[in-house]
Amino acid sequence: MNRPARALSHGFWTCLGCRQLVKVSRETRTCLCPRCGARMHGRVDGSIMLTWALTITGALLLIPANILPVMTVIYLGSGDPSTIIGGTLELYHNGLWGIALIVFVASIAVPVMKLVGLVILCLIVQLRLNVAPRQAMRIYRVVNAIGRWSLLDLFMISILVALVDMGAIAEVAAGAGSTAFATVVVVTMFAVRAFDPRLIWDVYEEKMSAVESENTGASHQNHNGERA
Amino acid sequence: MGQDSAHYRSRASHTAQPRAWKRACHQCDLLLTRDHAPVGQRLICPRCGATLHRNMERSVAHTAALSLSGLLLFVPSATLPLLEFSLFSFGAENTLLNGVQALFAAGYLWLASLVLFCSVIAPLGKFLLLAFISWGSAWASLAKPVARALRWYLHLQEWGMLDVYLLGILVALVKMSDLGKMSVEPGLYCFVAMMVVSSAATVSFDAETVWARLARRAAAAGSENDPEAVQ
């Protein structure tokens, strides 16, 4: 069977900064890219460990982010602090279901999907699961692409805090939950960056070569069997 | 690697055989040795489907023009009000910066700096770096700072969130419209234009053309340090 060549097994590293291919010796642990000067590794150093750490941090922070209020709208002296879910439900009950859907997707579905996706990716590499690598890459790309959109609600809060500031009549104040939520977004963005998708392909490669050696071993046995 | 698009075109017209390159997919580490992709076509990894190289035509010139328009549009977007909210006889305006100011004043330092970074510093830095890269790469003596700028650009790129901010503005506009009167101000149009220019600059920018350009400049200047490691 003719398997495609991996750059690493041919002694090449790709610079993740400028995508330059650099020939390195076997002993080299880390070096600087000769073209752009970025630090290079064969694979991102401690990728899985760092991704796990950041993902777990993000998951834990998601609890205060959802329990604590993110925003309070005070209108004519009265107003209750609302959480992210509360704010979405309120929009829905006011008939603004389009906006409610956008806010729901950006601030509830996206962070949860991102964390679930990261856990799946880490598990695939850590437990060497038998998953089609193309499917795993799809998860990686989705997680990578949706990351930024969960900041939507925080931007909205920052706009409203300045906009609706009329003393006793109407006021919008940010809540403690917003800090936790902002941290979740930043931490998960770093988690995606820490994950090295090439590890998925390394696992796949390992599986394929194991299957291959098993097959050749079996054919040898058959051959011997015929002879005997 | 190491071929400017214009250079490649002229080469291809003279000799039918383009030079082969060697590269590895940055997402699955597949080692590839192929001929150059024609200008204007994308190069996609055959195994994992990642876009390896979007071989844009006249990439540096487009990026230079777009980053300059971005910088020009940044001035009105940052100074003019984006939205106005009025209730009875009171009115308040929102600019890019006073939301951040209000959050700082309320004591939300972390949130305020994140919003400031994603909506002001990162987009502005992106335009500045792109302008510096696309003009600076024309001088061989600027090769080192341009290389550093390219690396910074890569880090900064994903933190520029003008599009998300715009959606935030729209949500705020609809959400508060039953409380008072919300109206769109001229700054918002400049902001939308800046957002469009920013995405166009991201798409048109091609780091490999710049690297090829730098390598050519270095060769022309007769520089001793060889920037090409693999051929």
Coordinates of N, CA, C and O in Angstrom, one line a residue, chain A residues 105-228:
Chain A
V105 N -27.7 31.7 19.4 CA -26.6 30.9 18.7 C -25.3 31.5 19.1 O -24.4 30.7 19.4
A106 N -25.1 32.8 19.1 CA -23.8 33.4 19.4 C -23.4 33.2 20.8 O -22.2 32.8 21.1
S107 N -24.3 33.3 21.8 CA -23.8 33.3 23.2 C -24.1 32.0 24.0 O -23.5 31.9 25.0
I108 N -24.9 31.2 23.5 CA -25.1 29.9 24.2 C -24.7 28.7 23.3 O -23.8 27.9 23.8
A109 N -25.2 28.6 22.1 CA -24.8 27.5 21.3 C -23.3 27.4 20.9 O -22.7 26.4 21.0
V110 N -22.8 28.6 20.5 CA -21.4 28.6 20.1 C -20.4 28.2 21.1 O -19.6 27.3 20.9
P111 N -20.5 28.8 22.3 CA -19.5 28.4 23.4 C -19.6 26.9 23.7 O -18.6 26.2 23.9
V112 N -20.9 26.4 23.8 CA -21.0 25.0 24.2 C -20.5 24.1 23.1 O -19.8 23.1 23.3
M113 N -20.9 24.4 21.8 CA -20.4 23.6 20.7 C -18.9 23.6 20.6 O -18.2 22.6 20.3
K114 N -18.3 24.8 20.9 CA -16.8 24.9 20.8 C -16.2 24.0 21.9 O -15.2 23.3 21.6
L115 N -16.7 24.0 23.1 CA -16.1 23.2 24.1 C -16.3 21.7 23.8 O -15.4 20.9 24.0
V116 N -17.5 21.3 23.4 CA -17.8 19.9 23.0 C -16.8 19.5 21.9 O -16.2 18.4 22.0
G117 N -16.7 20.4 20.9 CA -15.8 20.0 19.8 C -14.4 19.9 20.2 O -13.7 18.9 19.8
L118 N -13.9 20.7 21.1 CA -12.5 20.6 21.6 C -12.3 19.3 22.4 O -11.3 18.7 22.3
V119 N -13.3 19.0 23.2 CA -13.2 17.7 24.0 C -13.1 16.5 23.1 O -12.3 15.6 23.2
I120 N -14.0 16.6 22.0 CA -14.0 15.4 21.0 C -12.6 15.3 20.4 O -12.0 14.3 20.3
L121 N -12.1 16.5 19.9 CA -10.7 16.5 19.3 C -9.7 16.0 20.2 O -8.8 15.1 19.8
C122 N -9.7 16.4 21.4 CA -8.7 16.0 22.4 C -8.8 14.5 22.6 O -7.8 13.8 22.7
L123 N -10.0 14.0 22.8 CA -10.2 12.6 23.0 C -9.7 11.7 21.9 O -9.1 10.7 22.0
I124 N -10.0 12.2 20.6 CA -9.6 11.5 19.4 C -8.1 11.3 19.5 O -7.6 10.1 19.3
V125 N -7.3 12.3 19.8 CA -5.9 12.2 19.8 C -5.4 11.4 21.1 O -4.5 10.6 21.0
Q126 N -6.0 11.8 22.2 CA -5.5 11.2 23.5 C -5.8 9.6 23.5 O -4.9 8.9 23.9
L127 N -7.0 9.2 23.1 CA -7.4 7.8 23.2 C -7.1 7.1 21.9 O -7.5 5.9 21.8
R128 N -6.6 7.8 20.9 CA -6.3 7.2 19.6 C -7.6 6.5 19.0 O -7.5 5.3 18.7
L129 N -8.6 7.3 19.1 CA -9.9 6.7 18.6 C -9.9 6.5 17.1 O -9.2 7.2 16.4
N130 N -10.7 5.5 16.7 CA -10.8 5.2 15.2 C -11.8 6.1 14.6 O -12.9 5.7 14.3
V131 N -11.4 7.3 14.3 CA -12.4 8.3 13.7 C -11.8 8.7 12.3 O -10.6 8.8 12.2
A132 N -12.7 8.8 11.3 CA -12.2 9.2 10.0 C -11.6 10.6 10.2 O -12.2 11.5 10.7
P133 N -10.3 10.8 9.8 CA -9.7 12.1 10.1 C -10.3 13.3 9.4 O -10.3 14.4 9.9
R134 N -11.0 13.0 8.2 CA -11.6 14.1 7.6 C -12.8 14.7 8.4 O -13.1 15.9 8.4
Q135 N -13.5 13.8 9.1 CA -14.6 14.2 10.0 C -14.0 15.1 11.1 O -14.6 16.1 11.5
A136 N -12.9 14.6 11.7 CA -12.3 15.3 12.8 C -11.8 16.7 12.3 O -12.0 17.7 13.0
M137 N -11.3 16.8 11.1 CA -10.9 18.0 10.5 C -12.1 19.0 10.4 O -11.9 20.2 10.5
R138 N -13.2 18.4 10.0 CA -14.4 19.2 9.9 C -14.8 19.9 11.2 O -15.1 21.1 11.3
I139 N -14.7 19.1 12.3 CA -15.0 19.6 13.6 C -14.0 20.7 13.9 O -14.3 21.8 14.4
Y140 N -12.7 20.5 13.6 CA -11.7 21.5 13.9 C -11.9 22.8 13.2 O -11.8 23.8 13.8
R141 N -12.3 22.7 11.9 CA -12.5 23.9 11.2 C -13.8 24.7 11.7 O -13.7 25.9 11.7
V142 N -14.8 23.9 12.0 CA -16.0 24.6 12.5 C -15.7 25.3 13.8 O -16.0 26.5 14.0
V143 N -15.0 24.6 14.7 CA -14.6 25.2 16.0 C -13.8 26.4 15.8 O -13.9 27.5 16.5
N144 N -12.9 26.4 14.8 CA -12.0 27.5 14.6 C -12.8 28.7 14.0 O -12.5 29.8 14.4
A145 N -13.8 28.4 13.2 CA -14.5 29.5 12.5 C -15.5 30.2 13.4 O -15.7 31.4 13.2
I146 N -16.1 29.4 14.2 CA -17.2 30.0 15.0 C -16.7 30.8 16.2 O -17.5 31.6 16.8
G147 N -15.5 30.6 16.6 CA -15.0 31.2 17.9 C -15.3 32.6 18.1 O -15.7 33.0 19.2
R148 N -15.1 33.5 17.1 CA -15.2 34.9 17.4 C -16.6 35.4 17.6 O -16.8 36.4 18.3
W149 N -17.6 34.6 17.1 CA -18.9 35.2 17.2 C -19.6 35.2 18.6 O -20.6 35.9 18.8
S150 N -19.0 34.5 19.5 CA -19.6 34.5 20.9 C -19.3 35.9 21.6 O -19.8 36.1 22.7
L151 N -18.5 36.7 21.0 CA -18.3 38.0 21.6 C -19.4 39.0 21.3 O -19.5 40.1 21.9
L152 N -20.4 38.6 20.5 CA -21.5 39.4 20.1 C -22.2 40.1 21.2 O -22.4 41.3 21.2
D153 N -22.6 39.3 22.2 CA -23.4 39.8 23.3 C -22.6 40.9 24.1 O -23.2 41.9 24.6
L154 N -21.3 40.6 24.2 CA -20.5 41.6 25.0 C -20.3 42.9 24.3 O -20.4 44.0 24.9
F155 N -20.2 42.8 22.9 CA -20.1 44.1 22.2 C -21.4 44.8 22.3 O -21.5 46.0 22.5
M156 N -22.6 44.1 22.3 CA -23.9 44.7 22.4 C -23.9 45.4 23.8 O -24.4 46.6 23.9
I157 N -23.5 44.8 24.9 CA -23.5 45.4 26.2 C -22.7 46.7 26.2 O -23.1 47.7 26.7
S158 N -21.5 46.6 25.6 CA -20.6 47.8 25.6 C -21.3 49.0 24.9 O -21.1 50.1 25.3
I159 N -22.0 48.6 23.8 CA -22.7 49.7 23.1 C -23.8 50.3 23.9 O -24.0 51.5 24.0
L160 N -24.6 49.4 24.5 CA -25.8 49.9 25.3 C -25.4 50.6 26.6 O -26.1 51.6 26.9
V161 N -24.3 50.2 27.2 CA -23.9 50.9 28.4 C -23.6 52.4 28.2 O -24.0 53.3 29.0
A162 N -23.0 52.7 27.0 CA -22.8 54.1 26.7 C -24.0 54.8 26.2 O -24.2 56.0 26.4
L163 N -24.8 54.0 25.5 CA -25.9 54.6 24.7 C -27.1 55.0 25.7 O -27.7 56.0 25.6
V164 N -27.4 54.0 26.5 CA -28.6 54.2 27.4 C -28.1 54.6 28.8 O -27.9 53.8 29.7
D165 N -27.8 55.9 28.9 CA -27.3 56.4 30.2 C -27.9 57.7 30.5 O -27.4 58.8 30.2
M166 N -29.2 57.6 31.0 CA -29.9 58.8 31.2 C -30.4 59.0 32.7 O -31.5 59.4 33.0
G167 N -29.4 58.7 33.5 CA -29.7 58.9 35.0 C -30.9 58.1 35.5 O -31.0 56.9 35.4
A168 N -31.8 58.9 35.9 CA -33.0 58.3 36.6 C -34.0 57.7 35.6 O -34.7 56.7 36.0
I169 N -34.0 58.1 34.4 CA -35.0 57.6 33.5 C -34.7 56.2 33.0 O -35.5 55.3 33.1
A170 N -33.5 56.1 32.4 CA -33.1 54.7 31.8 C -31.6 54.6 31.9 O -30.9 55.5 31.8
E171 N -31.2 53.4 32.2 CA -29.8 53.1 32.4 C -29.5 51.6 32.1 O -30.3 50.8 32.4
V172 N -28.4 51.3 31.4 CA -28.0 50.0 31.3 C -26.7 49.8 32.0 O -25.8 50.6 31.8
A173 N -26.6 48.8 32.8 CA -25.4 48.5 33.5 C -24.9 47.1 33.2 O -25.7 46.2 33.1
A174 N -23.6 46.9 33.1 CA -23.0 45.6 32.9 C -23.0 44.8 34.2 O -23.0 45.4 35.2
G175 N -23.0 43.5 34.1 CA -23.0 42.7 35.3 C -21.7 41.8 35.4 O -20.9 41.8 34.4
A176 N -21.6 41.2 36.5 CA -20.4 40.4 36.8 C -20.2 39.2 35.8 O -19.1 38.8 35.5
G177 N -21.3 38.7 35.3 CA -21.3 37.5 34.4 C -20.5 37.8 33.1 O -19.9 37.0 32.5
S178 N -20.6 39.1 32.7 CA -19.9 39.5 31.5 C -18.4 39.2 31.5 O -17.8 38.9 30.5
T179 N -17.8 39.5 32.7 CA -16.4 39.2 32.8 C -16.1 37.7 32.6 O -15.1 37.4 31.9
A180 N -16.9 36.9 33.3 CA -16.7 35.5 33.1 C -16.9 35.0 31.7 O -16.1 34.2 31.2
F181 N -17.9 35.6 31.1 CA -18.2 35.2 29.7 C -17.0 35.6 28.7 O -16.6 34.9 27.9
A182 N -16.5 36.9 29.0 CA -15.4 37.3 28.1 C -14.2 36.4 28.3 O -13.5 36.1 27.3
T183 N -14.0 35.9 29.5 CA -12.8 35.0 29.7 C -13.1 33.7 29.0 O -12.1 33.1 28.5
V184 N -14.3 33.2 29.1 CA -14.6 31.9 28.3 C -14.2 32.1 26.9 O -13.5 31.2 26.3
V185 N -14.6 33.2 26.3 CA -14.4 33.4 24.8 C -12.8 33.4 24.6 O -12.3 32.7 23.7
V186 N -12.1 34.2 25.4 CA -10.7 34.3 25.1 C -10.0 32.9 25.4 O -9.2 32.5 24.6
V187 N -10.3 32.3 26.5 CA -9.7 31.0 26.8 C -10.0 30.0 25.7 O -9.0 29.2 25.3
T188 N -11.2 29.9 25.2 CA -11.5 28.9 24.2 C -10.8 29.3 22.8 O -10.4 28.4 22.1
M189 N -10.6 30.6 22.6 CA -9.9 30.9 21.3 C -8.5 30.5 21.4 O -7.9 30.0 20.5
F190 N -7.9 30.6 22.6 CA -6.5 30.1 22.8 C -6.4 28.6 22.7 O -5.5 28.1 22.3
A191 N -7.5 28.0 23.2 CA -7.5 26.5 23.2 C -7.5 26.0 21.8 O -6.7 25.0 21.5
V192 N -8.3 26.6 20.9 CA -8.3 26.2 19.5 C -6.9 26.4 18.9 O -6.4 25.6 18.1
R193 N -6.3 27.5 19.2 CA -5.0 27.8 18.7 C -3.9 26.8 19.2 O -3.0 26.5 18.5
A194 N -4.1 26.4 20.4 CA -3.1 25.4 21.0 C -3.2 24.1 20.3 O -2.3 23.3 20.3
F195 N -4.4 23.7 19.8 CA -4.6 22.4 19.3 C -3.9 22.3 17.9 O -4.1 23.1 17.1
D196 N -3.1 21.2 17.8 CA -2.4 21.0 16.5 C -3.2 19.9 15.7 O -3.1 18.7 16.1
P197 N -3.8 20.3 14.6 CA -4.6 19.3 13.9 C -3.8 18.2 13.3 O -4.3 17.1 12.9
R198 N -2.5 18.4 13.1 CA -1.7 17.3 12.5 C -1.6 16.1 13.4 O -1.3 15.0 12.9
L199 N -1.9 16.3 14.7 CA -1.9 15.1 15.6 C -3.0 14.1 15.2 O -2.8 12.9 15.3
I200 N -4.1 14.6 14.7 CA -5.2 13.7 14.2 C -4.7 12.8 13.1 O -4.9 11.6 13.1
W201 N -3.9 13.4 12.2 CA -3.3 12.6 11.1 C -2.2 11.7 11.5 O -2.1 10.6 10.9
D202 N -1.5 12.1 12.6 CA -0.5 11.2 13.1 C -1.2 9.9 13.7 O -0.7 8.8 13.5
V203 N -2.3 10.1 14.4 CA -3.0 9.0 14.9 C -3.5 8.1 13.8 O -3.3 6.9 13.8
Y204 N -4.0 8.7 12.8 CA -4.5 8.0 11.6 C -3.4 7.2 11.0 O -3.6 6.0 10.6
E205 N -2.3 7.9 10.8 CA -1.1 7.2 10.2 C -0.7 6.0 11.0 O -0.4 4.9 10.4
E206 N -0.7 6.2 12.3 CA -0.3 5.1 13.2 C -1.2 3.9 13.0 O -0.8 2.7 12.8
K207 N -2.5 4.2 12.9 CA -3.5 3.1 12.7 C -3.3 2.4 11.4 O -3.2 1.2 11.3
M208 N -3.1 3.2 10.4 CA -2.9 2.6 9.0 C -1.7 1.7 9.0 O -1.7 0.7 8.4
S209 N -0.6 2.2 9.6 CA 0.6 1.4 9.5 C 0.5 0.1 10.3 O 1.0 -0.9 9.9
A210 N -0.3 0.2 11.4 CA -0.5 -1.0 12.2 C -1.3 -2.0 11.4 O -1.0 -3.2 11.4
V211 N -2.3 -1.5 10.7 CA -3.2 -2.4 9.9 C -2.3 -3.0 8.8 O -2.4 -4.2 8.5
E212 N -1.5 -2.2 8.2 CA -0.6 -2.6 7.1 C 0.3 -3.8 7.6 O 0.4 -4.8 6.9
S213 N 1.0 -3.5 8.7 CA 2.0 -4.5 9.2 C 1.2 -5.8 9.5 O 1.7 -6.9 9.3
E214 N 0.0 -5.7 10.1 CA -0.8 -6.9 10.4 C -1.1 -7.6 9.1 O -1.0 -8.9 9.1
N215 N -1.5 -6.9 8.1 CA -1.8 -7.5 6.8 C -0.6 -8.3 6.2 O -0.7 -9.4 5.8
T216 N 0.5 -7.6 6.2 CA 1.7 -8.2 5.6 C 2.1 -9.5 6.5 O 2.5 -10.5 5.9
G217 N 1.9 -9.3 7.8 CA 2.2 -10.4 8.7 C 1.3 -11.6 8.4 O 1.8 -12.8 8.2
A218 N 0.0 -11.3 8.2 CA -0.9 -12.4 7.9 C -0.6 -13.0 6.5 O -0.7 -14.3 6.4
S219 N -0.2 -12.2 5.5 CA 0.1 -12.8 4.2 C 1.3 -13.7 4.3 O 1.4 -14.8 3.7
H220 N 2.3 -13.3 5.2 CA 3.5 -14.1 5.4 C 3.1 -15.5 5.9 O 3.5 -16.5 5.4
Q221 N 2.2 -15.4 6.9 CA 1.7 -16.7 7.5 C 1.1 -17.6 6.5 O 1.3 -18.8 6.4
N222 N 0.2 -17.0 5.7 CA -0.5 -17.7 4.6 C 0.5 -18.4 3.7 O 0.4 -19.6 3.4
H223 N 1.5 -17.6 3.4 CA 2.6 -18.1 2.5 C 3.3 -19.3 3.1 O 3.4 -20.4 2.5
N224 N 3.6 -19.1 4.4 CA 4.3 -20.2 5.1 C 3.4 -21.5 5.2 O 3.8 -22.6 5.0
G225 N 2.1 -21.2 5.4 CA 1.1 -22.2 5.6 C 1.0 -23.1 4.3 O 1.0 -24.3 4.3
E226 N 1.0 -22.3 3.1 CA 1.0 -23.0 1.9 C 2.1 -24.0 1.6 O 2.0 -25.1 1.2
R227 N 3.3 -23.4 2.1 CA 4.5 -24.2 1.9 C 4.5 -25.4 2.7 O 4.8 -26.5 2.2
A228 N 4.0 -25.3 4.0 CA 4.0 -26.4 4.8 C 2.8 -27.3 4.4 O 3.0 -28.4 3.9

